[in-house]
Structures are given as structure tokens and as C-alpha cells.
Amino acid sequence: MMKTIITLFITFRILPLYSQSIQKENSDFPVLSGPYMGQKPPGIIPELFAPEIISDGMPNRDIAISPSEDEIYFSVYTQNFQFSTILFTKQINGIWTKPEVATFASDPRYKYIEPAFSSDGKKLFFASNMPKDGTVNPGDHDIWVVDRINNGWGKPYNLGAPVNTPGGEYFPSLTKSGTLYFTRNEPGESISYIYFSRLVNEKYSLPEKLPEQINCGEDRYNAYISSDESFMVVPAQGVEKGADGAFYYIVFKKEDGTWHNPLNMGTLINSKSGKGWSLSIPPDGKYIFFMASKKSTNMILPETLSMNFLRETYLKPENGNSDIYWVDAKILETMRVNRQEF
């Protein structure tokens, strides 16, 4: 009996302290509610998404929003890609939580990037160099999956052949019917190509390389496929003469199932730096999210440089690292109507 009383006493002493610790940890995080973390929707001019919350000065990219629109996953990495993981925020009782590392992406020995939801929200795909041979050594990048279990996720598993190979597989993008589009480079090769694999009887078919309209230019990166397969966005380099860097190109599908030639998405989406390689559209189709590396154009300069100014600048978005931007998806219709081919 005395032991029980002591245990209860310790518990009631510790719980308030623990609660206070959590409150202190989250005290600097704003109360956010409503769709898209309560952010004011953008117009046809791109804006930073959730500045200093998601676009926070660290290199951010690869955003995925659940079909129920109450979860957001995105990639973040440190200098020289030493550490790379997937963060998430979700609505609990209508309030968005402070971003944290996803449970399946927490081992510091490995890299985790490029989350993507299945159309029903029951699976989350991502790329990782976790080992698949039973060892602890990092392997090549493959596509991995976690299954929804209640309000969380199960243990990650490798998607396996024929999608994954001894080369590298990246940036899963899924259609409403479950077809998987992804980027692949052969073992020892640095040039990447875009492939797709149909989901047939719950198994993925032998991947097929997409035609030259999709695999355009000198190199391709992380191609996004629309849920109805009516268009793709391909970050590519060397498509146009004088375009030095990776730029976003949109490729519309023709009525006969073939593809139009790629169309540069213009200065609204592409920045002069040519460092764009991650774009996606959430299930509601209202907005385009994309990664871009830009420098602030409205920074107020101090009279003299100081350590405080340098630290503050480093910890703010638009400091030269990649940020996540969003824009009204209505701009797609303008591109479709005014399509010009090379």
C-alpha cells in the first residue's frame, strides 16, 4: 500500500513537470487551424508556403498533403546532405501540430526524401537508402512504403522488384488508379530517366521508360504526374539552349495518348538560379506546390553587419536554400490554352 502511494505521489509530481516541458517546447509555435495550416491562399503570383513554419530557412522540398488534407509531409536536409529526413504536421482537434520527424524516417544513418500519398491515403511512398539486404550499411536509393495503421504508420518496407533495381529509384508520384511514376538511374550512371509502372492485381508491372517528350533534355529529375494522367511536370536541364540549370517543364497528354512537347513553365515557377526539382499538386487540385531557391528581394539591410544579423538571416526563408512555394493552379489552364511547342 505504501509503495502504491509513493508511486502515485511520484507520478503526480512528474506529470505536471512533463506537461510544462512540452508546453514550453511548443510555446514558440503558433496556434494554426484551417486548411493548409491556416495560411492565406495565394493568387497567380507564387508565395512562400508557411514562412518560418515549414519554409523556415533550412533546405525544404518535396511536400505531400493527405487526401483528407489534415496531414502534411515534407523533406528537410542539412548542409552537404549530411542528414536528410521527412517531417510531418497534422491536425489534432482542428489544430496543426509543430512539425516533427516522421517515425519511419528517424534513423540518422540513412536518408529519407520525397514523400507521396496513394490516392486513398492508406499508403505513403518515399525514397530512402535504407539497406534492403539485412545489413546496416546504406544502400542505393529505392522506393519504400509505409501502410496506414490507425492514426499512424506501420514499419517501412521496400517496394521491391521490378520497380527497384541495383540502381537508384526516386520521387514516387501516383495516379488515381495507382500507377506509379518515378525517376531511375542505372547503376554507376548519373543520368536519370522517368519510368512508369501499372498496378495490376495489387502488383506493379515491369516499368516502362516514357518517351522523349517526358525524358527531355540532357537530364531529368523528379517528375510529377497529375492524378488523371493528363499532364506531367518534369524538372529537367538542357531542354533549351542557354537554360543553365534545372527548370520545370509541363508536358500535356494528347487525346490519342501520346504527349505534346515540353513547355517551360515560365518565370512564375522557374527561378533564374535553375534549382527546381520538386513539384506537386494536392488532391483538391487548387494549388501548385514547388521547391525553389531564391534570395529575398525586400531585405532591410543594417547599417553594419553583425553576428545577430547573420544568424537571423541564416534562419529565415529566402536565404539561398530551397524553400516551398505555392500558387493558384489556375495558371495551368493558361499554359494549356497558350501551349507553344519547341
Tab-separated table of C-alpha atoms in Angstrom:
chain	number	residue	atom	x	y	z
A	1	MET	CA	0.000	0.000	0.000
A	2	MET	CA	2.814	2.403	0.937
A	3	LYS	CA	4.589	1.532	-2.345
A	4	THR	CA	1.412	2.396	-4.283
A	5	ILE	CA	1.074	5.737	-2.500
A	6	ILE	CA	4.733	6.591	-3.244
A	7	THR	CA	4.280	5.627	-6.896
A	8	LEU	CA	1.175	7.794	-7.210
A	9	PHE	CA	2.961	10.677	-5.486
A	10	ILE	CA	5.897	10.462	-7.922
A	11	THR	CA	3.547	10.167	-10.894
A	12	PHE	CA	1.526	13.216	-9.929
A	13	ARG	CA	4.740	15.152	-9.301
A	14	ILE	CA	6.295	14.169	-12.655
A	15	LEU	CA	3.270	14.560	-14.945
A	16	PRO	CA	2.840	18.323	-14.362
A	17	LEU	CA	6.577	18.823	-14.923
A	18	TYR	CA	6.412	16.806	-18.150
A	19	SER	CA	3.352	18.753	-19.292
A	20	GLN	CA	5.112	22.042	-18.533
A	21	SER	CA	8.146	20.857	-20.512
A	22	ILE	CA	6.001	20.057	-23.555
A	23	GLN	CA	4.176	23.361	-23.282
A	24	LYS	CA	7.482	25.220	-23.085
A	25	GLU	CA	8.817	23.335	-26.114
A	26	ASN	CA	5.747	24.281	-28.171
A	27	SER	CA	5.253	27.755	-26.736
A	28	ASP	CA	7.053	29.338	-29.681
A	29	PHE	CA	4.824	27.567	-32.204
A	30	PRO	CA	1.712	29.486	-33.274
A	31	VAL	CA	-1.814	28.114	-32.981
A	32	LEU	CA	-2.779	27.209	-36.551
A	33	SER	CA	-6.152	25.947	-37.732
A	34	GLY	CA	-7.995	25.554	-41.011
A	35	PRO	CA	-6.935	24.169	-44.394
A	36	TYR	CA	-3.257	24.351	-45.329
A	37	MET	CA	-2.210	25.247	-41.798
A	38	GLY	CA	-4.470	28.295	-41.902
A	39	GLN	CA	-2.280	30.041	-44.455
A	40	LYS	CA	-3.817	32.696	-46.688
A	41	PRO	CA	-4.256	31.128	-50.149
A	42	PRO	CA	-2.064	32.573	-52.902
A	43	GLY	CA	-3.216	34.055	-56.205
A	44	ILE	CA	-1.472	33.679	-59.541
A	45	ILE	CA	1.768	35.035	-58.082
A	46	PRO	CA	3.685	32.369	-56.107
A	47	GLU	CA	4.207	32.930	-52.397
A	48	LEU	CA	6.192	31.191	-49.703
A	49	PHE	CA	4.195	28.428	-48.058
A	50	ALA	CA	4.016	28.746	-44.272
A	51	PRO	CA	7.052	31.042	-43.921
A	52	GLU	CA	9.187	30.353	-40.851
A	53	ILE	CA	6.964	27.340	-40.097
A	54	ILE	CA	7.621	24.972	-42.993
A	55	SER	CA	9.696	27.264	-45.200
A	56	ASP	CA	11.956	28.059	-42.281
A	57	GLY	CA	15.421	28.804	-43.665
A	58	MET	CA	16.574	25.186	-43.775
A	59	PRO	CA	16.617	23.446	-47.180
A	60	ASN	CA	12.973	22.326	-47.632
A	61	ARG	CA	11.412	20.408	-50.532
A	62	ASP	CA	9.095	17.526	-51.519
A	63	ILE	CA	5.727	18.311	-49.959
A	64	ALA	CA	2.888	15.767	-49.781
A	65	ILE	CA	-0.618	16.514	-48.489
A	66	SER	CA	-3.002	13.742	-47.451
A	67	PRO	CA	-6.306	13.221	-49.324
A	68	SER	CA	-8.122	14.218	-46.128
A	69	GLU	CA	-5.966	17.377	-46.084
A	70	ASP	CA	-5.204	17.008	-42.377
A	71	GLU	CA	-1.581	15.843	-42.711
A	72	ILE	CA	1.411	17.407	-44.439
A	73	TYR	CA	4.751	15.670	-45.013
A	74	PHE	CA	7.847	17.372	-46.394
A	75	SER	CA	11.589	16.829	-46.739
A	76	VAL	CA	14.343	18.733	-44.988
A	77	TYR	CA	18.095	18.236	-45.047
A	78	THR	CA	21.266	19.723	-43.601
A	79	GLN	CA	24.419	21.107	-45.169
A	80	ASN	CA	26.001	18.849	-47.809
A	81	PHE	CA	23.089	16.438	-47.404
A	82	GLN	CA	24.703	15.019	-44.260
A	83	PHE	CA	21.293	14.348	-42.747
A	84	SER	CA	18.007	14.146	-44.606
A	85	THR	CA	14.593	13.270	-43.260
A	86	ILE	CA	10.852	13.684	-43.645
A	87	LEU	CA	8.937	15.927	-41.260
A	88	PHE	CA	5.196	15.972	-40.710
A	89	THR	CA	2.466	18.071	-39.177
A	90	LYS	CA	-1.141	17.036	-38.650
A	91	GLN	CA	-4.411	18.404	-37.354
A	92	ILE	CA	-5.427	17.240	-33.894
A	93	ASN	CA	-8.762	18.595	-32.697
A	94	GLY	CA	-8.550	21.133	-35.514
A	95	ILE	CA	-5.107	22.467	-34.529
A	96	TRP	CA	-1.933	21.825	-36.542
A	97	THR	CA	0.959	20.282	-34.613
A	98	LYS	CA	4.534	21.509	-34.607
A	99	PRO	CA	6.487	19.699	-37.383
A	100	GLU	CA	8.369	16.642	-36.167
A	101	VAL	CA	10.426	13.850	-37.716
A	102	ALA	CA	8.259	11.010	-39.023
A	103	THR	CA	8.710	7.786	-37.067
A	104	PHE	CA	9.727	5.843	-40.175
A	105	ALA	CA	12.401	8.419	-41.090
A	106	SER	CA	14.272	8.828	-37.814
A	107	ASP	CA	17.408	6.679	-38.187
A	108	PRO	CA	20.302	9.149	-38.673
A	109	ARG	CA	22.344	6.605	-40.638
A	110	TYR	CA	20.057	6.858	-43.657
A	111	LYS	CA	18.484	9.434	-45.971
A	112	TYR	CA	14.722	9.927	-46.374
A	113	ILE	CA	13.213	12.117	-49.094
A	114	GLU	CA	10.272	12.645	-51.446
A	115	PRO	CA	7.049	11.520	-49.687
A	116	ALA	CA	3.925	10.839	-51.779
A	117	PHE	CA	0.460	9.613	-50.761
A	118	SER	CA	-1.578	6.961	-52.504
A	119	SER	CA	-4.925	8.308	-53.726
A	120	ASP	CA	-6.796	6.727	-50.787
A	121	GLY	CA	-4.281	7.953	-48.199
A	122	LYS	CA	-3.658	4.431	-46.920
A	123	LYS	CA	-0.054	4.299	-48.115
A	124	LEU	CA	2.813	6.755	-48.052
A	125	PHE	CA	5.621	6.220	-50.546
A	126	PHE	CA	9.081	7.750	-50.208
A	127	ALA	CA	12.688	7.298	-51.326
A	128	SER	CA	15.433	6.132	-48.979
A	129	ASN	CA	18.857	4.495	-48.962
A	130	MET	CA	17.941	2.204	-46.068
A	131	PRO	CA	19.527	-1.243	-46.525
A	132	LYS	CA	17.382	-3.958	-48.050
A	133	ASP	CA	19.853	-6.844	-47.667
A	134	GLY	CA	19.684	-7.310	-43.909
A	135	THR	CA	22.851	-5.324	-43.182
A	136	VAL	CA	23.124	-1.890	-41.581
A	137	ASN	CA	25.067	-0.258	-44.415
A	138	PRO	CA	23.271	2.359	-46.548
A	139	GLY	CA	22.320	1.063	-49.971
A	140	ASP	CA	21.224	2.676	-53.207
A	141	HIS	CA	18.090	4.790	-53.100
A	142	ASP	CA	14.906	2.752	-53.536
A	143	ILE	CA	11.215	3.437	-53.226
A	144	TRP	CA	9.800	2.431	-49.851
A	145	VAL	CA	6.261	2.306	-48.460
A	146	VAL	CA	4.527	2.552	-45.108
A	147	ASP	CA	0.943	1.414	-44.577
A	148	ARG	CA	-1.624	3.311	-42.549
A	149	ILE	CA	-2.304	1.694	-39.178
A	150	ASN	CA	-4.994	3.516	-37.209
A	151	ASN	CA	-3.684	7.085	-36.885
A	152	GLY	CA	-0.060	6.196	-37.560
A	153	TRP	CA	2.148	4.185	-39.885
A	154	GLY	CA	3.493	0.665	-39.877
A	155	LYS	CA	7.050	-0.472	-40.456
A	156	PRO	CA	8.565	0.724	-43.772
A	157	TYR	CA	9.100	-1.916	-46.440
A	158	ASN	CA	10.960	-1.888	-49.732
A	159	LEU	CA	8.680	-1.869	-52.774
A	160	GLY	CA	10.975	-4.436	-54.371
A	161	ALA	CA	11.372	-5.584	-57.963
A	162	PRO	CA	10.523	-4.845	-60.691
A	163	VAL	CA	10.344	-1.179	-59.614
A	164	ASN	CA	13.509	-1.139	-57.523
A	165	THR	CA	16.831	-2.171	-59.045
A	166	PRO	CA	20.540	-2.057	-58.087
A	167	GLY	CA	20.460	1.480	-59.486
A	168	GLY	CA	18.657	4.426	-57.910
A	169	GLU	CA	14.891	4.980	-57.798
A	170	TYR	CA	13.473	8.325	-56.692
A	171	PHE	CA	10.440	10.589	-56.384
A	172	PRO	CA	7.352	8.341	-56.445
A	173	SER	CA	4.285	10.038	-57.938
A	174	LEU	CA	0.964	8.217	-58.086
A	175	THR	CA	-2.200	8.485	-60.145
A	176	LYS	CA	-5.769	7.934	-59.012
A	177	SER	CA	-5.669	4.401	-60.443
A	178	GLY	CA	-2.439	3.561	-58.595
A	179	THR	CA	0.015	3.819	-61.489
A	180	LEU	CA	3.463	4.722	-60.178
A	181	TYR	CA	5.727	7.212	-61.945
A	182	PHE	CA	9.309	7.555	-60.746
A	183	THR	CA	12.874	8.536	-61.653
A	184	ARG	CA	15.609	5.958	-62.177
A	185	ASN	CA	19.316	5.947	-62.883
A	186	GLU	CA	21.192	2.787	-63.808
A	187	PRO	CA	23.985	1.503	-61.524
A	188	GLY	CA	27.069	3.678	-61.883
A	189	GLU	CA	25.236	6.188	-64.087
A	190	SER	CA	24.419	9.782	-63.110
A	191	ILE	CA	21.847	10.452	-65.848
A	192	SER	CA	18.241	9.772	-64.840
A	193	TYR	CA	15.126	8.803	-66.814
A	194	ILE	CA	11.421	8.790	-65.993
A	195	TYR	CA	9.529	5.472	-65.863
A	196	PHE	CA	6.037	4.289	-65.014
A	197	SER	CA	4.621	1.037	-63.664
A	198	ARG	CA	0.950	-0.009	-63.698
A	199	LEU	CA	-0.679	-1.518	-60.627
A	200	VAL	CA	-2.195	-4.819	-61.798
A	201	ASN	CA	-3.818	-7.174	-59.276
A	202	GLU	CA	-2.044	-5.350	-56.431
A	203	LYS	CA	1.364	-5.860	-58.083
A	204	TYR	CA	3.458	-3.410	-60.067
A	205	SER	CA	4.191	-4.283	-63.679
A	206	LEU	CA	7.584	-4.158	-65.378
A	207	PRO	CA	8.418	-0.427	-65.580
A	208	GLU	CA	8.410	1.274	-68.953
A	209	LYS	CA	10.546	4.239	-69.935
A	210	LEU	CA	8.491	7.250	-71.008
A	211	PRO	CA	9.021	8.821	-74.460
A	212	GLU	CA	11.399	11.636	-75.309
A	213	GLN	CA	8.790	14.335	-74.668
A	214	ILE	CA	8.950	13.339	-70.990
A	215	ASN	CA	12.587	12.257	-70.944
A	216	CYS	CA	13.584	15.554	-72.477
A	217	GLY	CA	16.860	17.454	-72.386
A	218	GLU	CA	20.179	16.246	-71.063
A	219	ASP	CA	18.969	15.025	-67.668
A	220	ARG	CA	15.688	14.649	-65.792
A	221	TYR	CA	14.858	14.730	-62.119
A	222	ASN	CA	11.654	14.289	-60.119
A	223	ALA	CA	8.657	14.169	-62.440
A	224	TYR	CA	5.159	14.745	-61.059
A	225	ILE	CA	2.164	13.074	-62.725
A	226	SER	CA	-1.339	14.526	-62.378
A	227	SER	CA	-3.857	12.209	-60.731
A	228	ASP	CA	-5.730	11.737	-64.036
A	229	GLU	CA	-2.511	11.367	-66.093
A	230	SER	CA	-3.442	14.343	-68.284
A	231	PHE	CA	-0.105	16.093	-67.774
A	232	MET	CA	3.318	15.742	-66.192
A	233	VAL	CA	5.742	18.272	-64.786
A	234	VAL	CA	9.360	17.368	-65.463
A	235	PRO	CA	12.272	19.189	-63.840
A	236	ALA	CA	14.986	18.932	-66.494
A	237	GLN	CA	18.161	20.528	-67.699
A	238	GLY	CA	19.442	21.089	-71.215
A	239	VAL	CA	15.986	21.244	-72.804
A	240	GLU	CA	16.545	24.730	-74.197
A	241	LYS	CA	19.742	26.364	-75.360
A	242	GLY	CA	21.141	28.728	-72.771
A	243	ALA	CA	18.991	27.350	-69.936
A	244	ASP	CA	21.698	26.565	-67.404
A	245	GLY	CA	20.240	24.578	-64.519
A	246	ALA	CA	17.131	22.551	-63.708
A	247	PHE	CA	13.833	24.113	-64.771
A	248	TYR	CA	10.220	22.971	-64.587
A	249	TYR	CA	8.575	21.883	-67.840
A	250	ILE	CA	4.957	20.844	-68.249
A	251	VAL	CA	4.019	18.160	-70.763
A	252	PHE	CA	0.350	17.718	-71.683
A	253	LYS	CA	-1.093	14.446	-72.963
A	254	LYS	CA	-2.837	14.390	-76.340
A	255	GLU	CA	-6.233	12.802	-76.910
A	256	ASP	CA	-4.569	9.829	-78.619
A	257	GLY	CA	-2.476	9.080	-75.530
A	258	THR	CA	0.800	10.467	-76.859
A	259	TRP	CA	2.488	13.538	-75.393
A	260	HIS	CA	2.974	17.106	-76.536
A	261	ASN	CA	6.439	18.611	-76.421
A	262	PRO	CA	7.598	20.114	-73.094
A	263	LEU	CA	6.657	23.680	-72.262
A	264	ASN	CA	8.758	25.877	-69.989
A	265	MET	CA	6.523	26.853	-67.058
A	266	GLY	CA	7.817	30.411	-67.153
A	267	THR	CA	9.271	32.851	-64.671
A	268	LEU	CA	6.382	32.482	-62.209
A	269	ILE	CA	7.548	28.956	-61.426
A	270	ASN	CA	11.142	28.878	-62.634
A	271	SER	CA	13.762	30.997	-60.903
A	272	LYS	CA	16.933	32.323	-62.503
A	273	SER	CA	19.054	30.031	-60.352
A	274	GLY	CA	17.671	26.976	-62.144
A	275	LYS	CA	17.428	24.936	-58.960
A	276	GLY	CA	13.956	23.473	-59.203
A	277	TRP	CA	13.404	19.754	-58.902
A	278	SER	CA	10.332	19.073	-56.805
A	279	LEU	CA	6.715	19.989	-57.641
A	280	SER	CA	3.373	18.520	-56.604
A	281	ILE	CA	-0.341	19.281	-56.534
A	282	PRO	CA	-2.549	18.310	-53.554
A	283	PRO	CA	-5.665	16.149	-54.013
A	284	ASP	CA	-8.063	19.098	-54.251
A	285	GLY	CA	-6.135	20.385	-57.281
A	286	LYS	CA	-6.415	24.009	-56.172
A	287	TYR	CA	-2.749	24.850	-55.765
A	288	ILE	CA	0.693	24.026	-57.105
A	289	PHE	CA	3.467	23.493	-54.579
A	290	PHE	CA	7.049	23.655	-55.750
A	291	MET	CA	10.577	23.951	-54.456
A	292	ALA	CA	12.709	26.940	-55.441
A	293	SER	CA	15.917	28.555	-54.228
A	294	LYS	CA	15.544	32.307	-54.095
A	295	LYS	CA	17.088	35.237	-52.270
A	296	SER	CA	14.931	37.817	-50.536
A	297	THR	CA	14.393	40.974	-52.559
A	298	ASN	CA	12.897	43.062	-49.750
A	299	MET	CA	15.502	42.561	-47.035
A	300	ILE	CA	16.180	45.628	-44.901
A	301	LEU	CA	19.945	45.991	-44.658
A	302	PRO	CA	21.516	47.075	-41.360
A	303	GLU	CA	23.980	49.946	-41.161
A	304	THR	CA	26.732	47.440	-40.417
A	305	LEU	CA	26.962	43.656	-40.392
A	306	SER	CA	26.684	41.887	-37.060
A	307	MET	CA	26.596	38.311	-35.830
A	308	ASN	CA	22.938	38.702	-34.830
A	309	PHE	CA	22.024	39.879	-38.346
A	310	LEU	CA	23.917	36.980	-39.923
A	311	ARG	CA	22.252	34.427	-37.639
A	312	GLU	CA	18.779	35.873	-38.201
A	313	THR	CA	19.291	35.883	-41.971
A	314	TYR	CA	20.509	32.291	-41.935
A	315	LEU	CA	17.419	31.151	-40.049
A	316	LYS	CA	14.908	32.840	-42.362
A	317	PRO	CA	13.482	31.657	-45.681
A	318	GLU	CA	14.748	33.009	-48.996
A	319	ASN	CA	18.335	32.899	-47.760
A	320	GLY	CA	19.505	30.913	-50.794
A	321	ASN	CA	18.434	27.490	-49.503
A	322	SER	CA	15.459	25.776	-51.096
A	323	ASP	CA	12.006	26.818	-49.861
A	324	ILE	CA	8.488	25.616	-50.655
A	325	TYR	CA	6.227	27.974	-52.622
A	326	TRP	CA	2.593	27.689	-53.663
A	327	VAL	CA	0.457	29.307	-56.345
A	328	ASP	CA	-3.119	29.068	-57.623
A	329	ALA	CA	-3.419	26.110	-60.013
A	330	LYS	CA	-5.463	28.269	-62.408
A	331	ILE	CA	-2.175	29.108	-64.106
A	332	LEU	CA	-2.218	25.572	-65.561
A	333	GLU	CA	-5.204	26.395	-67.755
A	334	THR	CA	-3.382	29.398	-69.159
A	335	MET	CA	-0.462	27.148	-70.012
A	336	ARG	CA	-2.760	24.582	-71.591
A	337	VAL	CA	-4.505	27.176	-73.770
A	338	ASN	CA	-1.374	29.063	-74.754
A	339	ARG	CA	0.756	25.955	-75.264
A	340	GLN	CA	3.672	26.508	-77.595
A	341	GLU	CA	5.939	23.647	-78.562
A	342	PHE	CA	9.628	23.707	-79.241
